[in-house]
């Protein structure tokens, strides 16, 4: 990072920190962070570098060897003020107490020439006071998955943190991939991620859980002044207005996940960004065969709390936990409760609207019941007849019969005549509904327009689970072309890319039950 970078580091200069700088596991009270330096690694090798993210930070287009050392955690530049944040969280519905950045270290906040501020954070850069019994490291597969998916989400238009780089450490890390007593050595890596802030719901909950209203109030003031200034009026903080906006952003984010077929996998409150960004990419997955009950996370396989179709409900539950924490510092909690109560209806309206856009339809008040029926029946059909979500939504614009959806079906020859009839009947009603809009002259799109509008919200290229797994395996074997090629494809998710069709192909049979493709764990 060039020395003319402008470090602001307001988080550490304005908020209470841990007085101890010892890097030893502990409970950290009355503080938002602990100062800690990354632990050096033996042999950094830069595997990925995202030039547009570098540009956000006013960095040079190609990184210098010194910069790679910084990105590996081997060097801290003058002006940086590294720290690990203190936060807690509800994990799988239960309060888990202090969690904190066990392996993430923020290096600095950077103000760019455009006046924006970005937090630069290394994940996997060694132990911190919050590491508990873990090693503070991350493996290549999970780090590559974070970099690829966060960048893919950005290009899909979904709110997300970004990634600047991925560095192999030259050190191996022991992990038990499936938690079944078979630990193995894996290559270690460090991802450098970038966001205006990595503050989470759990950053607020931790202080509320400890009755530390003073620190909570300071953190809320800091958050509002920095990211929600419209809710600060001198000494007065409009906590209810702020909370309402966080709820709206969270609802939008969850609706967007449903639109693109993303399953976060671990929607714990420590993984919910206060800015409504998708954050902490772990055992996430992408919907291939459309299934509202699918979860990629094997740790969640029995309860399925974080399954695809449950994400809106969990977002609501998480927002309610944040509301409970914020209620500690307001005189009247009633407006917070109103926001919580309104959330399901607002999210379901965003969801309906998103799904209708996927069909090229404009919802209207008078058509809500009809539209809901259309959407429910479509979902039921796609679940009953194993169908690929990205492909089918690209085909619906032009398909006039079930045969037109053939390449989206996983087992086309197993579909019964009765099932074909159900699909044909649905397609007929869908076309009628679309033509009625053309007829009303206000909302109508002709077929060509509708197809192009649908294509702009129905991605062709998403980081399919098996595709990313193949890129991980290639990279582990020493292939240095696979990852840049995948990143290039995912930069244009809505465009046909001749020659790149295999990146959009539906999941092959071998990937159906393969670890990394359909089963992910929190082991990372
Ligand atoms: P996650 O499931 O990645 O959101 O992590 C949950 C918590 O565990 C966070 O506080 C992480 O920082 C922490 N954590 C996960 N993996 C490690 C690790 N290898 N070393 C230290 N802390 C970790
Ligand atoms: Mg996390």
Coordinates of C-alpha atoms and ligand atoms in Angstrom, one line a residue:
X1 CA 0.0 0.0 0.0
X2 CA 1.5 3.2 -1.0
X3 CA 2.6 5.5 1.8
X4 CA 0.3 8.3 0.6
X5 CA -2.7 6.3 1.7
X6 CA -4.8 8.2 4.1
X7 CA -5.5 6.2 7.2
X8 CA -8.3 7.5 9.4
X9 CA -8.7 4.6 11.9
X10 CA -11.6 6.2 13.6
X11 CA -12.9 3.0 15.1
X12 CA -9.9 2.7 17.4
X13 CA -9.4 6.4 18.0
X14 CA -13.1 7.1 19.0
X15 CA -14.3 3.9 20.7
X16 CA -13.2 2.3 23.9
X17 CA -10.6 -0.4 23.5
X18 CA -9.2 -3.2 25.5
X19 CA -6.5 -1.8 27.8
X20 CA -4.5 -5.0 27.4
X21 CA -2.5 -5.6 24.3
X22 CA -1.5 -9.1 25.2
X23 CA -2.5 -11.6 22.5
X24 CA -4.0 -14.1 24.8
X25 CA -7.6 -15.5 24.8
X26 CA -9.8 -13.7 27.2
X27 CA -13.2 -12.1 27.9
X28 CA -12.9 -8.4 26.9
X29 CA -15.2 -6.1 28.9
X30 CA -16.3 -2.5 28.2
X31 CA -14.5 -2.4 24.9
X32 CA -15.2 -2.6 21.2
X33 CA -11.9 -4.0 20.1
X34 CA -8.4 -5.3 21.1
X35 CA -5.3 -4.1 19.5
X36 CA -3.5 -7.1 17.9
X37 CA -1.0 -7.6 15.1
X38 CA -1.2 -10.2 12.4
X39 CA 1.1 -13.3 12.8
X40 CA 3.6 -13.6 10.0
X41 CA 3.5 -16.5 7.6
X42 CA 6.5 -18.3 5.9
X43 CA 5.9 -17.9 2.2
X44 CA 3.3 -15.6 0.8
X45 CA 2.1 -16.2 -2.7
X46 CA -0.5 -13.9 -4.3
X47 CA -3.3 -16.0 -5.9
X48 CA -5.8 -13.3 -6.6
X49 CA -6.0 -9.5 -6.8
X50 CA -9.1 -7.5 -7.6
X51 CA -8.1 -4.3 -9.4
X52 CA -11.4 -2.5 -9.0
X53 CA -11.3 -3.0 -5.3
X54 CA -7.7 -1.8 -5.3
X55 CA -9.0 1.3 -7.1
X56 CA -11.5 1.9 -4.3
X57 CA -8.6 2.2 -2.0
X58 CA -6.5 4.4 -4.4
X59 CA -4.0 1.6 -4.6
X60 CA -1.7 0.9 -7.6
X61 CA -3.1 -1.4 -10.3
X62 CA -0.6 -4.2 -9.5
X63 CA 0.6 -4.9 -6.0
X64 CA 4.2 -4.4 -5.1
X65 CA 6.1 -7.2 -3.2
X66 CA 5.9 -5.1 -0.1
X67 CA 2.1 -4.9 -0.5
X68 CA 1.8 -8.6 -0.8
X69 CA 3.7 -8.9 2.5
X70 CA 1.0 -6.6 4.0
X71 CA -1.8 -8.7 2.6
X72 CA -0.2 -11.8 4.0
X73 CA 0.0 -10.2 7.5
X74 CA 3.8 -10.1 7.4
X75 CA 4.1 -6.4 7.6
X76 CA 2.1 -3.5 9.1
X77 CA 2.5 -0.1 7.4
X78 CA 3.1 3.0 9.4
X79 CA -0.3 4.6 10.1
X80 CA -2.1 1.4 10.3
X81 CA -3.7 0.5 13.6
X82 CA -4.6 -3.3 13.5
X83 CA -7.3 -4.6 15.8
X84 CA -9.7 -7.4 16.3
X85 CA -13.3 -6.4 17.0
X86 CA -15.3 -7.6 20.1
X87 CA -18.7 -8.9 19.3
X88 CA -21.1 -11.7 20.4
X89 CA -23.9 -13.4 18.7
X90 CA -26.9 -15.7 18.6
X91 CA -25.8 -18.9 16.9
X92 CA -28.5 -21.3 15.7
X93 CA -31.0 -19.4 17.9
X94 CA -29.0 -19.5 21.1
X95 CA -27.0 -16.7 22.7
X96 CA -23.3 -17.7 22.4
X97 CA -21.7 -14.9 24.4
X98 CA -18.5 -13.3 23.3
X99 CA -17.2 -14.4 19.9
X100 CA -15.3 -11.5 18.4
X101 CA -12.8 -11.6 15.5
X102 CA -11.1 -14.9 16.2
X103 CA -9.2 -14.8 13.0
X104 CA -10.0 -11.5 11.4
X105 CA -7.8 -8.5 11.9
X106 CA -8.7 -5.0 10.6
X107 CA -5.5 -3.4 9.5
X108 CA -6.8 0.1 9.0
X109 CA -9.5 2.4 7.8
X110 CA -8.6 4.2 4.6
X111 CA -10.1 7.4 3.3
X112 CA -9.9 7.5 -0.5
X113 CA -9.7 10.6 -2.8
X114 CA -13.5 10.4 -3.4
X115 CA -14.1 10.9 0.3
X116 CA -15.2 7.3 1.0
X117 CA -13.8 5.3 3.9
X118 CA -13.0 1.6 3.7
X119 CA -12.1 -0.9 6.3
X120 CA -9.3 -3.3 5.2
X121 CA -9.4 -6.6 7.0
X122 CA -7.4 -9.8 6.9
X123 CA -9.1 -13.1 7.5
X124 CA -6.9 -15.9 8.6
X125 CA -4.1 -13.7 9.8
X126 CA -3.4 -15.5 13.1
X127 CA -4.8 -15.7 16.6
X128 CA -6.4 -12.8 18.4
X129 CA -7.8 -12.4 22.0
X130 CA -11.1 -13.8 20.6
X131 CA -9.7 -17.0 19.1
X132 CA -10.7 -19.2 22.0
X133 CA -9.1 -22.6 21.3
X134 CA -8.8 -22.1 17.5
X135 CA -5.7 -21.2 15.5
X136 CA -6.7 -18.0 13.9
X137 CA -6.0 -19.4 10.4
X138 CA -8.1 -20.1 7.4
X139 CA -7.7 -22.7 4.6
X140 CA -7.4 -22.1 0.9
X141 CA -10.8 -23.6 0.0
X142 CA -12.8 -21.4 2.4
X143 CA -10.8 -18.2 1.6
X144 CA -11.1 -18.8 -2.1
X145 CA -14.9 -19.3 -1.7
X146 CA -15.2 -16.0 0.2
X147 CA -13.3 -14.1 -2.4
X148 CA -15.2 -15.6 -5.3
X149 CA -18.6 -15.3 -3.8
X150 CA -18.3 -11.8 -2.5
X151 CA -17.1 -10.6 -5.8
X152 CA -19.8 -12.5 -7.6
X153 CA -22.4 -11.0 -5.4
X154 CA -21.2 -7.5 -6.1
X155 CA -21.5 -8.0 -9.8
X156 CA -24.9 -9.6 -9.3
X157 CA -26.0 -6.3 -7.7
X158 CA -26.5 -7.8 -4.2
X159 CA -25.2 -5.8 -1.2
X160 CA -22.0 -7.3 0.0
X161 CA -18.5 -6.9 1.4
X162 CA -15.7 -7.0 -1.2
X163 CA -12.4 -8.8 -1.5
X164 CA -9.1 -7.3 -2.5
X165 CA -6.8 -10.3 -2.5
X166 CA -6.1 -13.9 -1.7
X167 CA -2.7 -15.0 -0.5
X168 CA -1.4 -18.5 0.1
X169 CA 0.6 -18.6 3.3
X170 CA 3.0 -21.5 2.5
X171 CA 1.9 -23.0 5.8
X172 CA -0.5 -25.9 6.3
X173 CA -3.4 -25.9 8.6
X174 CA -5.1 -28.9 10.2
X175 CA -8.9 -29.2 9.6
X176 CA -11.5 -31.9 10.0
X177 CA -13.5 -31.1 6.9
X178 CA -16.6 -33.2 7.8
X179 CA -16.2 -33.2 11.5
X180 CA -16.0 -37.0 11.4
X181 CA -12.6 -37.6 13.1
X182 CA -10.5 -37.4 9.9
X183 CA -8.3 -34.2 10.3
X184 CA -6.0 -33.5 7.4
X185 CA -3.4 -30.9 6.6
X186 CA -4.6 -28.2 4.1
X187 CA -2.9 -25.2 2.6
X188 CA -3.5 -22.0 4.6
X189 CA -4.5 -18.7 3.0
X190 CA -5.4 -15.1 3.9
X191 CA -8.1 -13.2 2.2
X192 CA -8.1 -9.4 2.4
X193 CA -11.7 -8.1 2.5
X194 CA -12.9 -4.6 2.3
X195 CA -16.2 -2.9 3.4
X196 CA -17.2 0.5 4.8
X197 CA -17.5 -1.5 8.1
X198 CA -17.6 -5.0 9.4
X199 CA -19.9 -4.1 12.3
X200 CA -22.5 -6.8 13.0
X201 CA -25.7 -7.1 15.0
X202 CA -23.6 -9.0 17.5
X203 CA -21.3 -6.0 17.9
X204 CA -24.3 -4.3 19.7
X205 CA -25.7 -7.4 21.3
X206 CA -22.6 -8.1 23.3
X207 CA -22.7 -4.8 25.2
X208 CA -26.5 -5.2 25.8
X209 CA -25.9 -8.7 27.1
X210 CA -23.4 -7.3 29.7
X211 CA -25.7 -4.4 30.7
X212 CA -22.9 -2.1 29.4
X213 CA -25.2 0.6 28.1
X214 CA -22.4 3.2 28.1
X215 CA -20.3 1.3 25.5
X216 CA -23.4 0.4 23.6
X217 CA -24.4 4.0 23.4
X218 CA -20.9 5.0 22.2
X219 CA -21.0 2.4 19.5
X220 CA -24.4 3.4 18.3
X221 CA -23.4 7.1 18.2
X222 CA -20.2 6.1 16.2
X223 CA -22.3 4.0 13.8
X224 CA -24.8 6.8 13.2
X225 CA -22.3 9.5 12.8
X226 CA -20.3 7.5 10.3
X227 CA -22.9 5.5 8.4
X228 CA -26.4 6.9 9.2
X229 CA -25.8 10.6 9.8
X230 CA -29.4 11.5 9.0
X231 CA -30.3 10.0 12.4
X232 CA -28.0 12.3 14.5
X233 CA -29.1 15.7 15.6
X234 CA -26.5 17.1 18.0
X235 CA -26.8 15.1 21.2
X236 CA -30.0 13.4 20.0
X237 CA -29.8 10.0 18.4
X238 CA -32.8 8.7 16.5
X239 CA -32.2 5.1 17.3
X240 CA -35.6 4.1 16.1
X241 CA -35.1 5.7 12.7
X242 CA -31.7 4.0 12.4
X243 CA -33.1 0.6 13.4
X244 CA -35.9 0.9 10.8
X245 CA -33.3 1.6 8.1
X246 CA -31.2 -1.4 9.2
X247 CA -34.3 -3.6 9.1
X248 CA -35.1 -2.3 5.6
X249 CA -31.6 -2.9 4.3
X250 CA -31.7 -6.4 5.9
X251 CA -35.0 -7.2 4.2
X252 CA -33.7 -6.0 0.9
X253 CA -30.6 -8.1 1.2
X254 CA -32.6 -11.3 2.1
X255 CA -35.0 -10.7 -0.8
X256 CA -32.0 -10.3 -3.1
X257 CA -30.5 -13.6 -1.8
X258 CA -33.8 -15.3 -2.8
X259 CA -33.8 -13.6 -6.2
X260 CA -30.3 -15.0 -7.1
X261 CA -30.6 -18.3 -5.3
X262 CA -28.0 -17.7 -2.6
X263 CA -28.1 -19.6 0.7
X264 CA -25.9 -18.0 3.4
X265 CA -25.7 -21.1 5.5
X266 CA -24.9 -19.5 8.9
X267 CA -27.3 -16.6 9.5
X268 CA -26.2 -16.2 13.1
X269 CA -26.5 -12.6 14.4
X270 CA -22.7 -12.3 14.4
X271 CA -22.9 -12.7 10.6
X272 CA -25.5 -10.0 10.0
X273 CA -24.0 -6.7 8.9
X274 CA -25.3 -3.4 10.4
X275 CA -25.0 -2.0 6.9
X276 CA -27.2 -4.7 5.3
X277 CA -24.3 -6.3 3.5
X278 CA -23.8 -10.0 2.9
X279 CA -20.9 -10.8 5.2
X280 CA -18.9 -13.7 6.4
X281 CA -19.0 -16.2 3.6
X282 CA -18.7 -19.6 5.2
X283 CA -20.7 -22.8 4.3
X284 CA -22.9 -20.9 1.8
X285 CA -24.3 -22.5 -1.3
X286 CA -26.1 -21.7 -4.5
X287 CA -29.4 -23.2 -5.4
X288 CA -29.0 -25.4 -8.4
X289 CA -32.0 -27.7 -8.3
X290 CA -34.6 -25.4 -6.9
X291 CA -35.4 -26.5 -3.4
X292 CA -36.7 -24.2 -0.6
X293 CA -35.6 -26.7 2.0
X294 CA -32.1 -27.0 0.9
X295 CA -29.2 -26.0 3.2
X296 CA -25.6 -26.4 2.2
X297 CA -24.4 -26.5 5.9
X298 CA -24.1 -30.0 7.3
X299 CA -24.0 -28.6 10.8
X300 CA -27.5 -27.4 10.1
X301 CA -28.7 -30.6 8.4
X302 CA -31.0 -31.7 11.1
X303 CA -32.7 -28.4 12.1
X304 CA -32.4 -26.8 8.7
X305 CA -32.8 -23.4 10.4
X306 CA -30.8 -21.7 7.6
X307 CA -32.4 -23.4 4.6
X308 CA -33.1 -21.4 1.5
X309 CA -36.8 -20.8 2.1
X310 CA -36.3 -19.9 5.8
X311 CA -33.9 -17.0 5.2
X312 CA -36.7 -14.3 5.4
X313 CA -37.9 -15.7 8.7
X314 CA -34.4 -15.9 10.1
X315 CA -33.7 -12.3 9.0
X316 CA -36.8 -11.3 10.9
X317 CA -35.6 -13.2 14.0
X318 CA -32.2 -11.6 13.8
X319 CA -33.6 -8.1 13.3
X320 CA -35.7 -8.7 16.5
X321 CA -32.5 -9.6 18.4
X322 CA -30.9 -6.3 17.3
X323 CA -34.0 -4.5 18.3
X324 CA -33.9 -6.0 21.8
X325 CA -30.3 -4.9 22.2
X326 CA -31.1 -1.3 21.0
X327 CA -34.1 -1.1 23.3
X328 CA -31.7 -0.9 26.2
X329 CA -30.7 2.7 25.2
X330 CA -34.0 4.2 24.2
X331 CA -36.7 5.8 26.3
X332 CA -39.6 4.3 24.4
X333 CA -39.1 0.9 22.8
X334 CA -42.5 0.9 21.1
X335 CA -41.2 2.2 17.7
X336 CA -38.6 -0.5 17.6
X337 CA -41.3 -3.1 18.2
X338 CA -43.3 -1.6 15.4
X339 CA -40.4 -2.1 13.0
X340 CA -40.0 -5.7 14.1
X341 CA -43.7 -6.3 13.6
X342 CA -43.8 -4.8 10.2
X343 CA -40.8 -6.7 9.0
X344 CA -42.4 -9.9 7.7
X345 CA -44.9 -8.0 5.6
X346 CA -42.3 -5.7 4.1
X347 CA -39.9 -8.6 3.3
X348 CA -42.6 -10.7 1.8
X349 CA -43.6 -7.8 -0.5
X350 CA -40.0 -7.3 -1.5
X351 CA -39.8 -11.0 -2.1
X352 CA -43.0 -11.1 -4.2
X353 CA -41.8 -8.1 -6.2
X354 CA -38.4 -9.7 -6.8
X355 CA -39.9 -13.0 -8.0
X356 CA -42.3 -11.1 -10.3
X357 CA -39.4 -9.3 -11.8
X358 CA -37.9 -12.7 -12.4
X359 CA -41.0 -13.5 -14.4
X360 CA -41.0 -10.1 -16.2
X361 CA -44.2 -9.1 -14.5
X362 CA -45.2 -6.0 -12.6
X363 CA -47.3 -6.8 -9.6
X364 CA -50.3 -4.7 -8.9
X365 CA -52.6 -4.4 -5.9
X366 CA -55.4 -6.1 -7.8
X367 CA -53.3 -9.0 -8.9
X368 CA -51.7 -9.9 -5.6
X369 CA -53.8 -13.1 -5.0
X370 CA -53.3 -14.3 -8.6
X371 CA -49.6 -13.5 -8.5
X372 CA -49.1 -15.3 -5.3
X373 CA -50.9 -18.4 -6.6
X374 CA -48.7 -18.3 -9.8
X375 CA -45.5 -18.0 -7.7
X376 CA -46.5 -20.7 -5.2
X377 CA -47.4 -23.1 -8.0
X378 CA -44.2 -22.4 -9.8
X379 CA -42.2 -23.2 -6.7
X380 CA -44.1 -26.4 -6.1
X381 CA -43.5 -27.6 -9.6
X382 CA -39.8 -26.8 -9.5
X383 CA -39.5 -28.7 -6.3
X384 CA -41.5 -31.7 -7.5
X385 CA -39.7 -31.9 -10.8
X386 CA -36.0 -31.4 -10.1
X387 CA -35.2 -28.3 -12.0
X388 CA -32.2 -26.0 -12.2
X389 CA -33.0 -22.5 -10.9
X390 CA -30.7 -20.4 -13.0
X391 CA -31.5 -22.2 -16.2
X392 CA -35.2 -22.3 -15.8
X393 CA -35.6 -18.6 -15.2
X394 CA -33.6 -17.9 -18.3
X395 CA -36.0 -20.2 -20.3
X396 CA -39.4 -19.0 -18.9
X397 CA -39.4 -15.9 -21.1
X398 CA -39.6 -17.9 -24.3
X399 CA -40.8 -21.3 -23.3
X400 CA -44.3 -22.1 -24.7
X401 CA -44.4 -25.6 -23.4
X402 CA -42.7 -27.9 -20.9
X403 CA -40.5 -29.1 -23.8
X404 CA -39.0 -25.6 -23.9
X405 CA -37.7 -26.1 -20.3
X406 CA -36.1 -29.4 -21.1
X407 CA -32.5 -28.4 -20.5
X408 CA -33.4 -27.1 -17.0
X409 CA -34.7 -30.5 -15.8
X410 CA -32.3 -32.8 -14.0
X411 CA -34.1 -36.0 -15.2
X412 CA -36.2 -34.9 -18.3
X413 CA -37.1 -38.5 -19.2
X414 CA -38.5 -39.3 -15.8
X415 CA -41.2 -36.5 -16.1
X416 CA -44.6 -38.0 -16.4
X417 CA -47.3 -36.9 -19.0
X418 CA -49.3 -35.6 -16.0
X419 CA -46.4 -33.5 -14.8
X420 CA -45.9 -32.1 -18.3
X421 CA -49.6 -31.2 -18.4
X422 CA -49.3 -29.3 -15.0
X423 CA -46.3 -27.4 -16.4
X424 CA -48.0 -26.6 -19.7
X425 CA -51.1 -25.4 -17.8
X426 CA -49.0 -23.1 -15.6
X427 CA -47.1 -21.7 -18.7
X428 CA -50.5 -21.0 -20.3
X429 CA -51.7 -19.0 -17.3
X430 CA -48.3 -17.2 -17.0
X431 CA -48.5 -16.2 -20.6
X432 CA -52.1 -15.0 -20.2
X433 CA -51.0 -13.0 -17.1
X434 CA -48.1 -11.4 -19.1
X435 CA -50.3 -10.6 -22.1
X436 CA -52.9 -9.0 -19.8
X437 CA -50.1 -6.5 -18.8
X438 CA -49.3 -5.8 -22.4
X439 CA -53.0 -5.2 -22.9
X440 CA -53.3 -2.7 -20.0
X441 CA -50.7 -0.5 -21.8
X442 CA -49.1 0.7 -18.6
X443 CA -47.1 -2.2 -17.4
X444 CA -46.9 -4.2 -20.6
X445 CA -43.7 -5.4 -22.2
X446 CA -43.6 -7.2 -25.4
X447 CA -41.9 -10.6 -25.5
X448 CA -38.5 -9.2 -26.5
X449 CA -38.5 -6.5 -23.9
X450 CA -39.7 -8.9 -21.3
X451 CA -36.9 -11.4 -22.1
X452 CA -34.3 -8.7 -21.8
X453 CA -35.7 -7.4 -18.6
X454 CA -35.9 -10.9 -17.2
X455 CA -32.3 -11.7 -18.3
X456 CA -31.2 -8.6 -16.3
X457 CA -32.4 -10.1 -13.0
X458 CA -32.0 -13.8 -13.7
X459 CA -28.3 -14.6 -13.6
X460 CA -26.8 -17.0 -16.0
X461 CA -23.5 -17.3 -14.2
X462 CA -23.5 -17.8 -10.5
X463 CA -20.6 -19.5 -8.5
X464 CA -22.1 -22.9 -8.8
X465 CA -21.0 -25.1 -5.9
X466 CA -19.4 -27.8 -8.1
X467 CA -17.7 -25.2 -10.3
X468 CA -16.1 -23.4 -7.4
X469 CA -15.0 -26.8 -6.0
X470 CA -13.3 -27.7 -9.3
X471 CA -11.5 -24.3 -9.2
X472 CA -10.4 -25.0 -5.6
X473 CA -9.0 -28.4 -6.5
X474 CA -7.3 -27.0 -9.6
X475 CA -5.7 -24.2 -7.5
X476 CA -4.6 -26.7 -4.9
X477 CA -2.9 -28.7 -7.6
X478 CA -0.9 -25.6 -8.7
X479 CA -3.1 -24.4 -11.5
X480 CA -2.9 -20.6 -11.6
X481 CA -5.4 -20.0 -14.4
X482 CA -8.6 -21.5 -13.1
X483 CA -9.4 -18.8 -10.5
X484 CA -8.8 -15.8 -12.7
X485 CA -11.0 -17.4 -15.4
X486 CA -13.8 -18.0 -13.0
X487 CA -13.6 -14.4 -11.6
X488 CA -13.7 -13.1 -15.2
X489 CA -16.9 -15.0 -15.9
X490 CA -18.6 -13.9 -12.7
X491 CA -18.0 -10.3 -13.6
X492 CA -20.8 -10.5 -16.2
X493 CA -23.3 -12.7 -14.6
X494 CA -26.3 -11.7 -16.7
X495 CA -24.6 -11.8 -20.2
X496 CA -24.3 -14.7 -22.5
X497 CA -20.5 -15.5 -22.8
X498 CA -19.8 -17.6 -25.8
X499 CA -17.2 -20.3 -25.0
X500 CA -18.0 -20.1 -21.3
X501 CA -21.2 -22.0 -21.4
X502 CA -19.8 -24.8 -19.2
X503 CA -19.7 -22.4 -16.2
X504 CA -23.5 -22.2 -16.5
X505 CA -24.1 -25.9 -16.9
X506 CA -26.3 -27.7 -14.4
X507 CA -24.8 -29.8 -11.7
X508 CA -23.4 -33.0 -13.0
X509 CA -24.3 -36.3 -11.3
X510 CA -21.0 -36.8 -9.6
X511 CA -21.4 -33.5 -7.7
X512 CA -24.8 -34.4 -6.2
X513 CA -23.5 -35.6 -2.9
X514 CA -19.8 -34.6 -3.0
X515 CA -18.4 -32.6 -0.1
X516 CA -17.7 -29.0 -1.1
X517 CA -20.4 -29.3 -3.9
X518 CA -23.6 -30.1 -2.0
X519 CA -22.3 -30.5 1.6
X520 CA -20.3 -27.8 3.3
X521 CA -19.2 -27.5 6.9
X522 CA -18.2 -24.6 9.1
X523 CA -14.7 -26.1 9.0
X524 CA -12.7 -23.4 7.4
Ligands
LIG1 P1 -17.9 -18.0 11.6 O1 -18.6 -19.3 11.7 O2 -16.8 -18.0 10.6 O3 -18.7 -16.8 11.5 O4 -17.1 -17.9 13.0 C1 -17.7 -17.9 14.2 C2 -16.7 -17.4 15.2 O5 -15.6 -18.3 15.3 C3 -16.1 -16.0 14.9 O6 -15.9 -15.4 16.2 C4 -14.8 -16.4 14.3 O7 -13.8 -15.4 14.4 C5 -14.4 -17.6 15.1 N1 -13.5 -18.5 14.3 C6 -13.8 -19.3 13.3 N2 -12.7 -20.0 12.8 C7 -11.7 -19.7 13.6 C8 -10.3 -20.0 13.7 N3 -9.8 -20.9 12.9 N4 -9.5 -19.4 14.6 C9 -10.1 -18.5 15.5 N5 -11.4 -18.2 15.5 C10 -12.2 -18.7 14.6
LIG2 MG1 -18.7 -15.0 11.4

